[in-house]
PDB file of N, CA and C in Angstrom:
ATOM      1  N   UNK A 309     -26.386  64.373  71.165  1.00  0.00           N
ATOM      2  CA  UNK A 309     -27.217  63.268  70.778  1.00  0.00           C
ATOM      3  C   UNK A 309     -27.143  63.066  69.271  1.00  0.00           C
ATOM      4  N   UNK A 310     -26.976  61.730  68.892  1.00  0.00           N
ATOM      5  CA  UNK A 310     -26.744  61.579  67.290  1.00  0.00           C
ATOM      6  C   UNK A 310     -27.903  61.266  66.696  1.00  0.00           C
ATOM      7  N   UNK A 311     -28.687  61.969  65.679  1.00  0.00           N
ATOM      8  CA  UNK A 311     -29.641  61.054  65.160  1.00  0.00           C
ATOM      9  C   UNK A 311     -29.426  59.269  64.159  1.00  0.00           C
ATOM     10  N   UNK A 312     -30.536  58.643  64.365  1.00  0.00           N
ATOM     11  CA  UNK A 312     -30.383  57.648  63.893  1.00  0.00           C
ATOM     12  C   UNK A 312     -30.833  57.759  62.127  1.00  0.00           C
ATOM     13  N   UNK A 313     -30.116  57.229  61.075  1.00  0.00           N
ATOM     14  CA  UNK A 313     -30.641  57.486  59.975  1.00  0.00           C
ATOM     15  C   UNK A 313     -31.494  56.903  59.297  1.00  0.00           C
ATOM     16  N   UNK A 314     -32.273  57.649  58.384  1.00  0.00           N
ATOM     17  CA  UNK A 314     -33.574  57.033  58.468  1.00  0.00           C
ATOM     18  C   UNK A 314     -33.690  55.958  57.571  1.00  0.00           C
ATOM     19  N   UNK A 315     -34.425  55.040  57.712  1.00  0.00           N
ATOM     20  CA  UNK A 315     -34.376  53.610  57.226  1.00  0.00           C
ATOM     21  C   UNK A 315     -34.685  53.988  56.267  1.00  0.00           C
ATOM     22  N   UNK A 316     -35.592  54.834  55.585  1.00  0.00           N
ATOM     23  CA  UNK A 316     -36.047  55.128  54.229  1.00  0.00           C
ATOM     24  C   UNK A 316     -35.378  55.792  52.740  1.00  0.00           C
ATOM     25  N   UNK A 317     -34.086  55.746  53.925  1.00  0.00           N
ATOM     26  CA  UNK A 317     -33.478  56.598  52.923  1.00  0.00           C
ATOM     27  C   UNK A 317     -32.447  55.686  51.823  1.00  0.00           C
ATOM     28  N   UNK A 318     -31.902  54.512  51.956  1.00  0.00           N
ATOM     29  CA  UNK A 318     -31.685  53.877  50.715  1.00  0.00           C
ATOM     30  C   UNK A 318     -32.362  53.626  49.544  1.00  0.00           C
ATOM     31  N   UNK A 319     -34.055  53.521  50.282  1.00  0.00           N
ATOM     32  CA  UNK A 319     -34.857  53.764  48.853  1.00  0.00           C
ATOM     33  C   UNK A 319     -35.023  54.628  48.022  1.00  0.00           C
ATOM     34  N   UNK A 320     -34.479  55.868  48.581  1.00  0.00           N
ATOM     35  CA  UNK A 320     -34.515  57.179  47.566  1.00  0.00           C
ATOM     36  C   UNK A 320     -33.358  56.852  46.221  1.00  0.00           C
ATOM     37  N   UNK A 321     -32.508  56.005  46.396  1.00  0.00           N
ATOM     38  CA  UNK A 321     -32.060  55.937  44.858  1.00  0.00           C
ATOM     39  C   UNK A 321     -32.131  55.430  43.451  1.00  0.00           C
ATOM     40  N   UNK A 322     -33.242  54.572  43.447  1.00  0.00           N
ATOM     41  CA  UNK A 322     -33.972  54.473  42.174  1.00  0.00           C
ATOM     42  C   UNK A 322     -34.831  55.871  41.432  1.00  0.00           C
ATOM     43  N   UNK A 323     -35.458  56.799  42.630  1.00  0.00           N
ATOM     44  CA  UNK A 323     -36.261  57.647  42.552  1.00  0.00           C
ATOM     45  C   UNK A 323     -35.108  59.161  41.958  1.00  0.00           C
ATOM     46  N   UNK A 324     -34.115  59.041  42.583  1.00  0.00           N
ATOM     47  CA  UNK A 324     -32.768  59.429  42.374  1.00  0.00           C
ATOM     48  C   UNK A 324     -32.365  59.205  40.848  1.00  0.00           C
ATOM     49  N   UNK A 325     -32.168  58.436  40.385  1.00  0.00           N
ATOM     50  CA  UNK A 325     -31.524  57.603  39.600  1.00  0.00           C
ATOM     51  C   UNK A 325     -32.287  58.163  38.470  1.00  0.00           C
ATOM     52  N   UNK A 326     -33.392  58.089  38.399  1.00  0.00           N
ATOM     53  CA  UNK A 326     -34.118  58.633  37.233  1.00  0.00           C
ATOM     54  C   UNK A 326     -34.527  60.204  37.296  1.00  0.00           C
ATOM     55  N   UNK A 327     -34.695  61.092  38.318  1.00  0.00           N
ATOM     56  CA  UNK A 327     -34.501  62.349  38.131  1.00  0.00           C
ATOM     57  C   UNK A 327     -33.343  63.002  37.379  1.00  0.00           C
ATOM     58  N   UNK A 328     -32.820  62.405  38.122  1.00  0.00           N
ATOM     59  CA  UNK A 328     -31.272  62.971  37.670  1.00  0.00           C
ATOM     60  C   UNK A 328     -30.908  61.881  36.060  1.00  0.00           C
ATOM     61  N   UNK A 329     -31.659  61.001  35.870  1.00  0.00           N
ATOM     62  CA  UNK A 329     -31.510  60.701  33.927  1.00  0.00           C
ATOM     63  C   UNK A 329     -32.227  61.289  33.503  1.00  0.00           C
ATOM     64  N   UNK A 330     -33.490  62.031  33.895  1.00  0.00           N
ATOM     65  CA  UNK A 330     -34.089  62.891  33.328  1.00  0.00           C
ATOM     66  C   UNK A 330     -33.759  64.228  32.828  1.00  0.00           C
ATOM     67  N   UNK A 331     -33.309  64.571  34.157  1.00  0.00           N
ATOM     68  CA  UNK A 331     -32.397  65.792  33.970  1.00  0.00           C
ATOM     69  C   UNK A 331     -31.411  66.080  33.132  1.00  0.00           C
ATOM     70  N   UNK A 332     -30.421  65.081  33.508  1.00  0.00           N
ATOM     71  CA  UNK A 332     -29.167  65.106  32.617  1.00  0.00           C
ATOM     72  C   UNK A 332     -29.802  64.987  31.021  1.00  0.00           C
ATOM     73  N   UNK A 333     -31.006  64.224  30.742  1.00  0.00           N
ATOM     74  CA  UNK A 333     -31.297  63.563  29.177  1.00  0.00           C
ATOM     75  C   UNK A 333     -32.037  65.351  28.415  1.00  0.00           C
ATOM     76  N   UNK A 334     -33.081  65.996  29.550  1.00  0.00           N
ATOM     77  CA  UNK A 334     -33.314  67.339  28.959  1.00  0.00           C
ATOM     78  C   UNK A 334     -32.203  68.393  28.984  1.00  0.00           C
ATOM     79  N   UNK A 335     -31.653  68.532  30.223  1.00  0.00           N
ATOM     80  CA  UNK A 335     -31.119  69.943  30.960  1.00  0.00           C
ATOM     81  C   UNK A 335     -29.462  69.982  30.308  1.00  0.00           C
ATOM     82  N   UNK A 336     -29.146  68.734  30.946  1.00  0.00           N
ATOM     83  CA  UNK A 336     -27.400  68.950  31.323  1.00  0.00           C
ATOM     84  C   UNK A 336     -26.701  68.299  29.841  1.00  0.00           C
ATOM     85  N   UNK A 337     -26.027  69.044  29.774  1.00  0.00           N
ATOM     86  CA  UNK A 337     -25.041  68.297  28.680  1.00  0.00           C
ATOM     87  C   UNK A 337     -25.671  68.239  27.393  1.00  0.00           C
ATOM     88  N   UNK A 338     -26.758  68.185  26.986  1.00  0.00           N
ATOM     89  CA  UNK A 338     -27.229  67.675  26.252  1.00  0.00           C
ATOM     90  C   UNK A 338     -27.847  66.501  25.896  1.00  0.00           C
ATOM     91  N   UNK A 339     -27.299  65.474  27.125  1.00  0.00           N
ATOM     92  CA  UNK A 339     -27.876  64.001  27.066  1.00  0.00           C
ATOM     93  C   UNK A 339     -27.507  63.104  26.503  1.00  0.00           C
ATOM     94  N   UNK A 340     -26.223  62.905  26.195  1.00  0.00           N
ATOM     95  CA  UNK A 340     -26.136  61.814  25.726  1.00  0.00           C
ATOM     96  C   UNK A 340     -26.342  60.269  26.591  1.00  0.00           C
ATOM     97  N   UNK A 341     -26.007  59.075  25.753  1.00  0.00           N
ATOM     98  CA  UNK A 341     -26.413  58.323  26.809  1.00  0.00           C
ATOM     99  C   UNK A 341     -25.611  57.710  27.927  1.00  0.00           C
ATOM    100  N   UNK A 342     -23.937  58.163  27.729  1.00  0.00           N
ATOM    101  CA  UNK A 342     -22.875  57.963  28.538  1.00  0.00           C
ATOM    102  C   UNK A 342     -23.315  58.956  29.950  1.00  0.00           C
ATOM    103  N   UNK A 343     -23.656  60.438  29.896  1.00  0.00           N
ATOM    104  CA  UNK A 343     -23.903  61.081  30.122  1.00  0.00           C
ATOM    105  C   UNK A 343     -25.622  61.062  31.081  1.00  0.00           C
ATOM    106  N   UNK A 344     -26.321  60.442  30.609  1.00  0.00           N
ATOM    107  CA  UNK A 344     -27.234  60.112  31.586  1.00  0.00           C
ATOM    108  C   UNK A 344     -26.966  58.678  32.278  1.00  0.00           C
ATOM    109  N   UNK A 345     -26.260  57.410  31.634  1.00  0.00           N
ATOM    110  CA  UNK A 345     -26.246  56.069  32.474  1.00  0.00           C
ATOM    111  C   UNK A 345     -25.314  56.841  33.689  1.00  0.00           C
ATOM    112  N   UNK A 346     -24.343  57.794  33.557  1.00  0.00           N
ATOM    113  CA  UNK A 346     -23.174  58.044  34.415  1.00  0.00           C
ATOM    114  C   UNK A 346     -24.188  58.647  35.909  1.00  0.00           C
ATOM    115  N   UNK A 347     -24.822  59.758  35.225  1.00  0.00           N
ATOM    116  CA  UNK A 347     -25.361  60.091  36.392  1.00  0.00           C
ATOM    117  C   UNK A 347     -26.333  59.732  36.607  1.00  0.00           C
ATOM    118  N   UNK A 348     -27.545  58.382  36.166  1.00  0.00           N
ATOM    119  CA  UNK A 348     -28.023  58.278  36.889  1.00  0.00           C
ATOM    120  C   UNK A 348     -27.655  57.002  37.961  1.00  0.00           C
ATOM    121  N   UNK A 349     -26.292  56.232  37.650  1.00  0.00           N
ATOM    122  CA  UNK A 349     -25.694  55.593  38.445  1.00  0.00           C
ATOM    123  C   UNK A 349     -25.092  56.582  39.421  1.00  0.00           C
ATOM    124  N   UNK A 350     -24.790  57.288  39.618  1.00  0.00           N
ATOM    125  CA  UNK A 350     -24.059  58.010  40.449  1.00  0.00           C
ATOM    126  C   UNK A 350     -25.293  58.106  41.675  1.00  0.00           C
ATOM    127  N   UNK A 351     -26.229  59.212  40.988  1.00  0.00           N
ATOM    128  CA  UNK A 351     -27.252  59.538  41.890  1.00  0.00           C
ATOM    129  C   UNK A 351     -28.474  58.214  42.429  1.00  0.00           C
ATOM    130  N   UNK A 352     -28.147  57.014  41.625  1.00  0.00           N
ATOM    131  CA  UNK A 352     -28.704  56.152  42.282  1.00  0.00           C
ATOM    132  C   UNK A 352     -27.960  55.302  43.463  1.00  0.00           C
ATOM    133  N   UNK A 353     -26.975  55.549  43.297  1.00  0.00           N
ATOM    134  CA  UNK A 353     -25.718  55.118  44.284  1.00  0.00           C
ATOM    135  C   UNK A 353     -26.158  55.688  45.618  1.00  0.00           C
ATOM    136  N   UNK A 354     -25.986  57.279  45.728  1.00  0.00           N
ATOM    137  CA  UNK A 354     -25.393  58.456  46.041  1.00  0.00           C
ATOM    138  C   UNK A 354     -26.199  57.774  48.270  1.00  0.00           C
ATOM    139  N   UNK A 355     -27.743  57.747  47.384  1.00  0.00           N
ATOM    140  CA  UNK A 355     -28.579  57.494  48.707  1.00  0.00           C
ATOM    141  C   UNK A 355     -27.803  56.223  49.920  1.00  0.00           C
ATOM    142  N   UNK A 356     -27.532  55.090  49.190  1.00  0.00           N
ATOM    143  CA  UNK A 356     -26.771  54.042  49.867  1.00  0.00           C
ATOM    144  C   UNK A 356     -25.993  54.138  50.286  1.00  0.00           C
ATOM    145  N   UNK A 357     -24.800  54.955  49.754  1.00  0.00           N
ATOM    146  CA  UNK A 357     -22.931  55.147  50.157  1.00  0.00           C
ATOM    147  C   UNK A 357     -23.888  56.090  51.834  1.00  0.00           C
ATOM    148  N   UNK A 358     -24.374  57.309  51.505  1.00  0.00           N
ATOM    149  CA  UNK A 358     -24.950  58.197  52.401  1.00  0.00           C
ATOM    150  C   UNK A 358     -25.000  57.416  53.848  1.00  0.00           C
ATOM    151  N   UNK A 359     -26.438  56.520  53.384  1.00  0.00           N
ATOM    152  CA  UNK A 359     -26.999  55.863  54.465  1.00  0.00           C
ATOM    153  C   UNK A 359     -25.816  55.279  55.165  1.00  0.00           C
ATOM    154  N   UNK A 360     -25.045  54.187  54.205  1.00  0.00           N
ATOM    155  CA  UNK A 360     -24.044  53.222  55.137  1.00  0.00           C
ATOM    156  C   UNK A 360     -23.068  54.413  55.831  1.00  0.00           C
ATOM    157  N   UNK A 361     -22.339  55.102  55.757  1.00  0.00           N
ATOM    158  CA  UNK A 361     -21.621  56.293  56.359  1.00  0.00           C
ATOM    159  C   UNK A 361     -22.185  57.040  57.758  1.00  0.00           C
ATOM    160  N   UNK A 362     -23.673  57.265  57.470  1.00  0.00           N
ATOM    161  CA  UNK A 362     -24.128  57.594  58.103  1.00  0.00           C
ATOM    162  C   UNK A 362     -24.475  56.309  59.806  1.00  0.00           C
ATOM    163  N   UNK A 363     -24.727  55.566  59.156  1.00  0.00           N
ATOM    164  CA  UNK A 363     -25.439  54.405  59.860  1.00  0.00           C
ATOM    165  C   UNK A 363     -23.860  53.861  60.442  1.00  0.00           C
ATOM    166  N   UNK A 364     -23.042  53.961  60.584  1.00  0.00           N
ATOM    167  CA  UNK A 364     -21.243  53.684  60.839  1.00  0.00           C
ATOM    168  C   UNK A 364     -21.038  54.663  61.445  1.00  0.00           C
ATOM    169  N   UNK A 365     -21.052  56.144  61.602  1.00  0.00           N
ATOM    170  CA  UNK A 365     -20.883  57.129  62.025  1.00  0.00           C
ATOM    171  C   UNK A 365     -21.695  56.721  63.621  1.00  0.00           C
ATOM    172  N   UNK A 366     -22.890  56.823  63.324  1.00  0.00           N
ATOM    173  CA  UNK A 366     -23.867  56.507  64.659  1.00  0.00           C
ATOM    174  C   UNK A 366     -23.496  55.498  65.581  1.00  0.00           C
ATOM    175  N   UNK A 367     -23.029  54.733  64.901  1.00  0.00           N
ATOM    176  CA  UNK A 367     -22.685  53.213  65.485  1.00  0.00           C
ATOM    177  C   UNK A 367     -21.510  52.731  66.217  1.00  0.00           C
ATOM    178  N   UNK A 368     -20.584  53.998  65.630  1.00  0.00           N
ATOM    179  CA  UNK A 368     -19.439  54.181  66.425  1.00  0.00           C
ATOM    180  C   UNK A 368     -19.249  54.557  67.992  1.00  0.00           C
ATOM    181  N   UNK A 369     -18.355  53.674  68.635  1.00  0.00           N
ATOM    182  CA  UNK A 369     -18.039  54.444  69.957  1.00  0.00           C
ATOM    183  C   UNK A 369     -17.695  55.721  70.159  1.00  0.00           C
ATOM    184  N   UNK A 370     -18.141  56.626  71.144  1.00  0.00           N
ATOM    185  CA  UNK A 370     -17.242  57.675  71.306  1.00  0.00           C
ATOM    186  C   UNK A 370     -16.085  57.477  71.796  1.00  0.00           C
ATOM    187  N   UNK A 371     -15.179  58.842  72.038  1.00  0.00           N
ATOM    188  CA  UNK A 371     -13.685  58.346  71.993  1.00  0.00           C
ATOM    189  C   UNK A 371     -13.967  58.599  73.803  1.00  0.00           C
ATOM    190  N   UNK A 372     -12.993  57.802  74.780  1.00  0.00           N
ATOM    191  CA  UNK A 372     -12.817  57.689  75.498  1.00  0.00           C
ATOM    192  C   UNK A 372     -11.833  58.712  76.519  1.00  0.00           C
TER     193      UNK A 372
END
């Protein structure tokens, strides 16, 4: 049985997006600002690419 993915989960990448500029701006690297726009585009991405993959995966036929 496949689960269905959860509708809520594209919204996690704004919430995404700024942890991870937070992070990167204290923790990682040092912070610059190439260095936080990069990842927090990445990790604001990250939730959407997920979902659609996921939501295509489910949606697919099995093989015959």
């Amino acid at each position: 049985m496949k689960l269905k993915p959860p509708s809520w989960l594209p919204y996690l990448g704004p919430v995404l997006a700024a942890v991870a500029g937070a992070l990167a701006g204290r923790m990682w690297l040092d912070g610059s600002f190439w260095t936080v726009l990069i990842a927090g585009i990445v990790c604001g991405f990250l939730p959407i690419i997920i979902y659609r993959i996921w939501k295509w995966s489910h949606h697919r036929r099995p093989p015959q």
